[in-house]
Amino acid sequence: MKISIERGTLLKAVGQAQSVVERRNTIPILANVLIEADGDTVTFRATDLDIEVVDKVPAMIERAGSTTVSAVTLHEIVRKLPDGALVALSDDGTAGRLTVEAGRSNFSLATLPKEDFPVMASSEYSSNFAAPAPVLRRLFDKSKFAISTEETRYYLNGVYMHVADAEGGKVLRCVATDGHRLARIDADLPDGAAEMPGVIVPRKTVGELRKLLDDDDTTIAVSVSETKVRFATPEITLTSKVIDGTFPDYTRVIPQNNTRKLELDAAEFAKAVDRVATVSSERSRAVKLSLDEDRLVLSVNAPDAGAAEEELAVAYGDERLEIGFNAKYLLEIASQVDRENAVFMFNSSGDPTLMREGNDPSAVYVVMPMRV
């Protein structure tokens, strides 16, 4: 194999591959990226047995062939090469070495036989549809903060993507929760998605998928089966197993009868919470919200660190209410708001609180209060 490829193109492809590769693994071949050169295209393939990413890039190919080489090492080398460099990769097949040349730099890397590289079994997808990148980006970006990190409740370690009924008809919905907070984001149902089975997309997959969604003009081809999900652009295909478990009935925890309405500027609120939380104790991070007519007082009282208080002008017309929250949860939820206004709906100091963006029903957040 002998190919020449521009550094920027190579860096993007190898960067995607090395982030899928698990740093600590017991199977040496899984640390490698499979490089296959044919025609005028080079394919980079990496997997951790749960996720597989395949990246096709144009290159000048003198001699077709394939090999596998350490993804992390190759990425580090390419990253440190000067911008605009032309990188030559050559592999003679017998010595078990891949030569990387650019300008005056020359590297020789150990390779492993490509026959050992595991290729994910192809599966039949029961549902195939296309969605614009900005739509998927919004669905996953706004929900991923609520993904649980508790390994024991593995079925919460991802985003539940499914078709749901909303007021205006069926929608494509993403939900994530960790038991303390919940995010429920809706988008218009794409053509062909109506029969899609609900799947839990793992946290790592959500992180990798994000890299495919930066370009606003891209359309993503989404394929879903009971066990796998695939997201593809013309250049990159990301295939992942889904979490084998049942996502709980989240509709039960979304409060329907909260009547006390607080409307405020989300950005101002987030900054104020951040300021008063500076003195809160690391463990509890509790912030108290004291609501009175058209005013909100945020306060923190940490006996070992000190106290803080800040007053905000808000729109609130109900009876007095004092309620406490984890500052981190409040900040994460407030930072999801794209519009100026956030609307909080309270019931009492012990009940879950609902938040939405202005009067937009397509993004709903729930956060549990804490005692302060």
GROMACS .gro file of C-alpha atoms in nm:
model
  372
    1MET     CA    1   0.000   0.000   0.000
    2LYS     CA    2   0.124   0.349  -0.084
    3ILE     CA    3  -0.091   0.662  -0.052
    4SER     CA    4  -0.054   1.040  -0.024
    5ILE     CA    5  -0.309   1.243   0.165
    6GLU     CA    6  -0.343   1.600   0.283
    7ARG     CA    7  -0.272   1.649   0.657
    8GLY     CA    8  -0.605   1.821   0.742
    9THR     CA    9  -0.811   1.546   0.579
   10LEU     CA   10  -0.605   1.274   0.745
   11LEU     CA   11  -0.622   1.441   1.088
   12LYS     CA   12  -1.002   1.457   1.079
   13ALA     CA   13  -1.035   1.091   0.978
   14VAL     CA   14  -0.781   0.960   1.230
   15GLY     CA   15  -0.920   1.189   1.501
   16GLN     CA   16  -1.265   1.034   1.463
   17ALA     CA   17  -1.111   0.685   1.469
   18GLN     CA   18  -0.893   0.735   1.777
   19SER     CA   19  -1.179   0.873   1.986
   20VAL     CA   20  -1.379   0.553   1.930
   21VAL     CA   21  -1.084   0.332   2.027
   22GLU     CA   22  -1.081   0.236   2.395
   23ARG     CA   23  -0.759   0.349   2.566
   24ARG     CA   24  -0.747   0.050   2.800
   25ASN     CA   25  -0.820  -0.272   2.621
   26THR     CA   26  -0.697  -0.627   2.644
   27ILE     CA   27  -0.722  -0.701   2.271
   28PRO     CA   28  -0.430  -0.530   2.092
   29ILE     CA   29  -0.604  -0.507   1.750
   30LEU     CA   30  -0.881  -0.292   1.902
   31ALA     CA   31  -0.627  -0.014   1.959
   32ASN     CA   32  -0.566  -0.001   1.585
   33VAL     CA   33  -0.732   0.171   1.294
   34LEU     CA   34  -0.785  -0.033   0.978
   35ILE     CA   35  -0.665   0.162   0.673
   36GLU     CA   36  -0.790   0.037   0.335
   37ALA     CA   37  -0.684   0.204   0.010
   38ASP     CA   38  -0.868   0.133  -0.313
   39GLY     CA   39  -0.940   0.338  -0.628
   40ASP     CA   40  -0.910   0.700  -0.516
   41THR     CA   41  -1.058   0.651  -0.168
   42VAL     CA   42  -0.902   0.556   0.164
   43THR     CA   43  -1.126   0.407   0.432
   44PHE     CA   44  -1.039   0.439   0.800
   45ARG     CA   45  -1.224   0.196   1.027
   46ALA     CA   46  -1.211   0.178   1.408
   47THR     CA   47  -1.418  -0.009   1.666
   48ASP     CA   48  -1.447  -0.087   2.037
   49LEU     CA   49  -1.686  -0.380   1.957
   50ASP     CA   50  -1.986  -0.165   2.059
   51ILE     CA   51  -1.933   0.127   1.821
   52GLU     CA   52  -1.780   0.124   1.475
   53VAL     CA   53  -1.685   0.433   1.276
   54VAL     CA   54  -1.595   0.420   0.907
   55ASP     CA   55  -1.453   0.731   0.742
   56LYS     CA   56  -1.399   0.754   0.365
   57VAL     CA   57  -1.162   1.023   0.237
   58PRO     CA   58  -1.013   1.106  -0.105
   59ALA     CA   59  -0.642   1.043  -0.154
   60MET     CA   60  -0.377   0.983  -0.420
   61ILE     CA   61  -0.325   0.609  -0.427
   62GLU     CA   62  -0.015   0.471  -0.594
   63ARG     CA   63  -0.058   0.117  -0.466
   64ALA     CA   64  -0.381  -0.021  -0.321
   65GLY     CA   65  -0.375  -0.230  -0.006
   66SER     CA   66  -0.466  -0.232   0.360
   67THR     CA   67  -0.310  -0.250   0.706
   68THR     CA   68  -0.383  -0.170   1.070
   69VAL     CA   69  -0.181   0.068   1.289
   70SER     CA   70  -0.219   0.223   1.636
   71ALA     CA   71  -0.492   0.488   1.608
   72VAL     CA   72  -0.366   0.700   1.898
   73THR     CA   73  -0.002   0.703   1.779
   74LEU     CA   74  -0.096   0.788   1.421
   75HIS     CA   75  -0.326   1.065   1.543
   76GLU     CA   76  -0.054   1.216   1.761
   77ILE     CA   77   0.195   1.212   1.473
   78VAL     CA   78  -0.046   1.371   1.224
   79ARG     CA   79  -0.157   1.630   1.480
   80LYS     CA   80   0.204   1.745   1.529
   81LEU     CA   81   0.280   1.776   1.158
   82PRO     CA   82   0.273   2.127   1.006
   83ASP     CA   83  -0.048   2.258   0.848
   84GLY     CA   84  -0.093   2.185   0.478
   85ALA     CA   85   0.171   1.908   0.474
   86LEU     CA   86   0.127   1.619   0.229
   87VAL     CA   87   0.151   1.294   0.423
   88ALA     CA   88   0.270   0.975   0.255
   89LEU     CA   89   0.172   0.641   0.409
   90SER     CA   90   0.341   0.329   0.275
   91ASP     CA   91   0.337  -0.031   0.388
   92ASP     CA   92   0.537  -0.309   0.226
   93GLY     CA   93   0.328  -0.585   0.382
   94THR     CA   94   0.617  -0.812   0.479
   95ALA     CA   95   0.807  -0.607   0.739
   96GLY     CA   96   0.503  -0.535   0.953
   97ARG     CA   97   0.577  -0.163   0.948
   98LEU     CA   98   0.388   0.141   0.819
   99THR     CA   99   0.605   0.433   0.709
  100VAL     CA  100   0.467   0.782   0.760
  101GLU     CA  101   0.651   1.060   0.575
  102ALA     CA  102   0.585   1.433   0.561
  103GLY     CA  103   0.846   1.691   0.460
  104ARG     CA  104   1.162   1.592   0.648
  105SER     CA  105   0.982   1.382   0.909
  106ASN     CA  106   0.985   1.006   0.885
  107PHE     CA  107   0.812   0.758   1.116
  108SER     CA  108   0.796   0.381   1.111
  109LEU     CA  109   0.503   0.230   1.302
  110ALA     CA  110   0.431  -0.131   1.399
  111THR     CA  111   0.130  -0.285   1.225
  112LEU     CA  112  -0.093  -0.583   1.295
  113PRO     CA  113  -0.244  -0.809   1.026
  114LYS     CA  114  -0.572  -0.676   0.891
  115GLU     CA  115  -0.726  -1.024   0.901
  116ASP     CA  116  -0.744  -0.996   1.282
  117PHE     CA  117  -0.950  -0.677   1.269
  118PRO     CA  118  -1.310  -0.734   1.386
  119VAL     CA  119  -1.575  -0.606   1.146
  120MET     CA  120  -1.917  -0.538   1.292
  121ALA     CA  121  -2.178  -0.780   1.163
  122SER     CA  122  -2.413  -0.605   0.925
  123SER     CA  123  -2.773  -0.616   1.032
  124GLU     CA  124  -3.111  -0.550   0.883
  125TYR     CA  125  -3.251  -0.212   0.980
  126SER     CA  126  -3.627  -0.201   1.019
  127SER     CA  127  -3.648   0.176   0.984
  128ASN     CA  128  -3.454   0.413   0.760
  129PHE     CA  129  -3.503   0.788   0.739
  130ALA     CA  130  -3.310   1.109   0.675
  131ALA     CA  131  -3.286   1.403   0.915
  132PRO     CA  132  -3.104   1.737   0.880
  133ALA     CA  133  -2.795   1.766   1.102
  134PRO     CA  134  -2.928   2.070   1.298
  135VAL     CA  135  -3.240   1.875   1.399
  136LEU     CA  136  -3.043   1.581   1.539
  137ARG     CA  137  -2.789   1.816   1.695
  138ARG     CA  138  -3.065   1.994   1.888
  139LEU     CA  139  -3.228   1.666   1.998
  140PHE     CA  140  -2.908   1.521   2.140
  141ASP     CA  141  -2.731   1.838   2.260
  142LYS     CA  142  -3.026   1.948   2.470
  143SER     CA  143  -3.087   1.608   2.626
  144LYS     CA  144  -2.741   1.459   2.683
  145PHE     CA  145  -2.664   1.655   3.001
  146ALA     CA  146  -2.926   1.450   3.186
  147ILE     CA  147  -2.777   1.109   3.095
  148SER     CA  148  -2.707   0.905   3.409
  149THR     CA  149  -2.351   0.800   3.494
  150GLU     CA  150  -2.460   0.527   3.735
  151GLU     CA  151  -2.351   0.195   3.590
  152THR     CA  152  -2.606   0.006   3.802
  153ARG     CA  153  -2.897   0.169   3.619
  154TYR     CA  154  -2.743   0.094   3.282
  155TYR     CA  155  -3.071   0.160   3.097
  156LEU     CA  156  -3.037   0.529   3.189
  157ASN     CA  157  -2.682   0.553   3.047
  158GLY     CA  158  -2.804   0.690   2.716
  159VAL     CA  159  -3.061   0.895   2.529
  160TYR     CA  160  -3.395   0.727   2.455
  161MET     CA  161  -3.478   0.806   2.091
  162HIS     CA  162  -3.833   0.711   1.991
  163VAL     CA  163  -4.152   0.815   1.819
  164ALA     CA  164  -4.404   0.972   2.054
  165ASP     CA  165  -4.746   1.136   2.049
  166ALA     CA  166  -4.750   1.509   2.111
  167GLU     CA  167  -5.029   1.764   2.087
  168GLY     CA  168  -4.974   1.830   1.719
  169GLY     CA  169  -4.935   1.466   1.614
  170LYS     CA  170  -4.641   1.224   1.618
  171VAL     CA  171  -4.289   1.355   1.689
  172LEU     CA  172  -3.933   1.224   1.701
  173ARG     CA  173  -3.842   1.250   2.067
  174CYS     CA  174  -3.521   1.221   2.271
  175VAL     CA  175  -3.539   1.174   2.648
  176ALA     CA  176  -3.262   1.142   2.906
  177THR     CA  177  -3.283   1.125   3.285
  178ASP     CA  178  -3.070   1.030   3.585
  179GLY     CA  179  -3.350   1.031   3.842
  180HIS     CA  180  -3.269   1.387   3.957
  181ARG     CA  181  -3.341   1.572   3.634
  182LEU     CA  182  -3.497   1.491   3.299
  183ALA     CA  183  -3.486   1.639   2.950
  184ARG     CA  184  -3.753   1.572   2.687
  185ILE     CA  185  -3.688   1.720   2.342
  186ASP     CA  186  -3.920   1.688   2.040
  187ALA     CA  187  -3.867   1.743   1.667
  188ASP     CA  188  -4.092   1.704   1.365
  189LEU     CA  189  -4.118   1.340   1.263
  190PRO     CA  190  -3.904   1.278   0.950
  191ASP     CA  191  -4.059   1.088   0.659
  192GLY     CA  192  -4.015   0.715   0.704
  193ALA     CA  193  -3.952   0.727   1.078
  194ALA     CA  194  -4.307   0.644   1.194
  195GLU     CA  195  -4.234   0.271   1.241
  196MET     CA  196  -3.902   0.322   1.419
  197PRO     CA  197  -3.850   0.106   1.729
  198GLY     CA  198  -3.754   0.305   2.040
  199VAL     CA  199  -3.382   0.268   2.115
  200ILE     CA  200  -3.148   0.383   2.393
  201VAL     CA  201  -2.842   0.539   2.227
  202PRO     CA  202  -2.539   0.496   2.460
  203ARG     CA  203  -2.357   0.798   2.605
  204LYS     CA  204  -2.035   0.733   2.411
  205THR     CA  205  -2.227   0.704   2.084
  206VAL     CA  206  -2.401   1.037   2.152
  207GLY     CA  207  -2.055   1.195   2.197
  208GLU     CA  208  -1.922   1.046   1.872
  209LEU     CA  209  -2.238   1.135   1.680
  210ARG     CA  210  -2.194   1.499   1.779
  211LYS     CA  211  -1.886   1.517   1.553
  212LEU     CA  212  -2.098   1.430   1.248
  213LEU     CA  213  -2.345   1.709   1.314
  214ASP     CA  214  -2.134   2.025   1.294
  215ASP     CA  215  -2.218   2.112   0.935
  216ASP     CA  216  -2.564   2.268   0.907
  217ASP     CA  217  -2.611   2.161   0.545
  218THR     CA  218  -2.552   1.791   0.603
  219THR     CA  219  -2.836   1.542   0.592
  220ILE     CA  220  -2.787   1.240   0.814
  221ALA     CA  221  -2.917   0.901   0.706
  222VAL     CA  222  -3.048   0.727   1.019
  223SER     CA  223  -3.111   0.351   1.032
  224VAL     CA  224  -3.258   0.182   1.337
  225SER     CA  225  -3.316  -0.178   1.439
  226GLU     CA  226  -3.395  -0.337   1.776
  227THR     CA  227  -3.025  -0.389   1.850
  228LYS     CA  228  -2.834  -0.131   1.645
  229VAL     CA  229  -2.848   0.226   1.526
  230ARG     CA  230  -2.655   0.377   1.237
  231PHE     CA  231  -2.592   0.742   1.149
  232ALA     CA  232  -2.432   0.815   0.812
  233THR     CA  233  -2.313   1.115   0.614
  234PRO     CA  234  -2.168   1.068   0.264
  235GLU     CA  235  -1.819   1.037   0.419
  236ILE     CA  236  -1.867   0.891   0.768
  237THR     CA  237  -2.076   0.601   0.895
  238LEU     CA  238  -2.122   0.552   1.269
  239THR     CA  239  -2.277   0.222   1.376
  240SER     CA  240  -2.351   0.142   1.738
  241LYS     CA  241  -2.516  -0.123   1.947
  242VAL     CA  242  -2.801   0.016   2.154
  243ILE     CA  243  -2.845  -0.037   2.528
  244ASP     CA  244  -3.033  -0.360   2.590
  245GLY     CA  245  -3.290  -0.255   2.847
  246THR     CA  246  -3.626  -0.089   2.892
  247PHE     CA  247  -3.635   0.285   2.943
  248PRO     CA  248  -3.872   0.371   3.230
  249ASP     CA  249  -4.206   0.540   3.171
  250TYR     CA  250  -4.081   0.899   3.191
  251THR     CA  251  -4.427   1.053   3.135
  252ARG     CA  252  -4.517   0.969   3.496
  253VAL     CA  253  -4.255   1.207   3.636
  254ILE     CA  254  -4.337   1.505   3.414
  255PRO     CA  255  -4.567   1.719   3.632
  256GLN     CA  256  -4.894   1.818   3.467
  257ASN     CA  257  -5.056   2.026   3.740
  258ASN     CA  258  -4.786   2.271   3.841
  259THR     CA  259  -4.960   2.611   3.854
  260ARG     CA  260  -4.710   2.855   4.003
  261LYS     CA  261  -4.544   3.023   3.710
  262LEU     CA  262  -4.208   3.201   3.720
  263GLU     CA  263  -4.075   3.373   3.408
  264LEU     CA  264  -3.721   3.507   3.394
  265ASP     CA  265  -3.424   3.585   3.172
  266ALA     CA  266  -3.240   3.252   3.143
  267ALA     CA  267  -2.891   3.397   3.087
  268GLU     CA  268  -2.919   3.639   3.383
  269PHE     CA  269  -3.055   3.359   3.601
  270ALA     CA  270  -2.769   3.121   3.509
  271LYS     CA  271  -2.507   3.387   3.589
  272ALA     CA  272  -2.671   3.468   3.923
  273VAL     CA  273  -2.691   3.099   4.022
  274ASP     CA  274  -2.326   3.057   3.927
  275ARG     CA  275  -2.226   3.355   4.141
  276VAL     CA  276  -2.408   3.255   4.459
  277ALA     CA  277  -2.307   2.888   4.421
  278THR     CA  278  -1.941   2.990   4.455
  279VAL     CA  279  -1.970   2.965   4.835
  280SER     CA  280  -2.184   2.650   4.847
  281SER     CA  281  -2.032   2.336   4.991
  282GLU     CA  282  -1.895   2.106   4.722
  283ARG     CA  283  -2.101   1.809   4.834
  284SER     CA  284  -2.453   1.949   4.834
  285ARG     CA  285  -2.421   2.257   4.609
  286ALA     CA  286  -2.765   2.363   4.732
  287VAL     CA  287  -2.916   2.695   4.623
  288LYS     CA  288  -3.238   2.827   4.777
  289LEU     CA  289  -3.492   3.014   4.563
  290SER     CA  290  -3.723   3.245   4.759
  291LEU     CA  291  -4.010   3.368   4.545
  292ASP     CA  292  -4.232   3.663   4.619
  293GLU     CA  293  -4.432   3.890   4.394
  294ASP     CA  294  -4.207   3.976   4.096
  295ARG     CA  295  -3.888   3.911   4.283
  296LEU     CA  296  -3.661   3.612   4.327
  297VAL     CA  297  -3.389   3.589   4.592
  298LEU     CA  298  -3.119   3.328   4.534
  299SER     CA  299  -2.934   3.238   4.851
  300VAL     CA  300  -2.670   2.995   4.967
  301ASN     CA  301  -2.578   2.932   5.328
  302ALA     CA  302  -2.276   2.710   5.379
  303PRO     CA  303  -2.169   2.713   5.747
  304ASP     CA  304  -1.808   2.623   5.665
  305ALA     CA  305  -1.764   2.860   5.368
  306GLY     CA  306  -1.997   3.157   5.411
  307ALA     CA  307  -2.321   3.287   5.267
  308ALA     CA  308  -2.434   3.459   4.947
  309GLU     CA  309  -2.751   3.622   4.826
  310GLU     CA  310  -2.866   3.782   4.502
  311GLU     CA  311  -3.198   3.934   4.402
  312LEU     CA  312  -3.346   3.919   4.053
  313ALA     CA  313  -3.647   4.099   3.902
  314VAL     CA  314  -3.875   3.830   3.759
  315ALA     CA  315  -4.237   3.779   3.655
  316TYR     CA  316  -4.412   3.588   3.934
  317GLY     CA  317  -4.762   3.649   4.066
  318ASP     CA  318  -4.832   3.355   4.297
  319GLU     CA  319  -4.805   3.309   4.671
  320ARG     CA  320  -4.467   3.295   4.848
  321LEU     CA  321  -4.254   2.990   4.782
  322GLU     CA  322  -3.916   2.869   4.906
  323ILE     CA  323  -3.755   2.581   4.722
  324GLY     CA  324  -3.401   2.441   4.702
  325PHE     CA  325  -3.209   2.292   4.409
  326ASN     CA  326  -2.867   2.153   4.329
  327ALA     CA  327  -2.686   2.448   4.169
  328LYS     CA  328  -2.522   2.227   3.903
  329TYR     CA  329  -2.859   2.098   3.784
  330LEU     CA  330  -3.006   2.449   3.767
  331LEU     CA  331  -2.706   2.575   3.569
  332GLU     CA  332  -2.721   2.286   3.322
  333ILE     CA  333  -3.091   2.333   3.262
  334ALA     CA  334  -3.070   2.713   3.232
  335SER     CA  335  -2.785   2.683   2.981
  336GLN     CA  336  -3.006   2.477   2.746
  337VAL     CA  337  -3.235   2.776   2.683
  338ASP     CA  338  -3.184   2.930   2.338
  339ARG     CA  339  -3.443   3.203   2.380
  340GLU     CA  340  -3.429   3.483   2.632
  341ASN     CA  341  -3.705   3.360   2.857
  342ALA     CA  342  -3.723   3.049   3.069
  343VAL     CA  343  -4.053   2.953   3.232
  344PHE     CA  344  -4.048   2.753   3.554
  345MET     CA  345  -4.366   2.587   3.680
  346PHE     CA  346  -4.368   2.501   4.052
  347ASN     CA  347  -4.615   2.313   4.267
  348SER     CA  348  -4.466   2.299   4.616
  349SER     CA  349  -4.118   2.288   4.769
  350GLY     CA  350  -4.119   1.908   4.766
  351ASP     CA  351  -4.250   1.842   4.415
  352PRO     CA  352  -4.064   1.820   4.083
  353THR     CA  353  -4.034   2.150   3.896
  354LEU     CA  354  -4.096   2.185   3.524
  355MET     CA  355  -3.904   2.421   3.297
  356ARG     CA  356  -3.960   2.511   2.934
  357GLU     CA  357  -3.822   2.767   2.691
  358GLY     CA  358  -4.072   3.052   2.662
  359ASN     CA  359  -4.394   2.906   2.525
  360ASP     CA  360  -4.217   2.636   2.322
  361PRO     CA  361  -4.365   2.294   2.415
  362SER     CA  362  -4.101   2.097   2.221
  363ALA     CA  363  -3.834   2.122   2.495
  364VAL     CA  364  -3.934   2.031   2.850
  365TYR     CA  365  -3.705   1.986   3.151
  366VAL     CA  366  -3.785   1.850   3.495
  367VAL     CA  367  -3.566   1.893   3.803
  368MET     CA  368  -3.614   1.748   4.150
  369PRO     CA  369  -3.586   1.990   4.442
  370MET     CA  370  -3.365   1.928   4.747
  371ARG     CA  371  -3.403   2.023   5.111
  372VAL     CA  372  -3.221   2.341   5.213
   0.00000   0.00000   0.00000
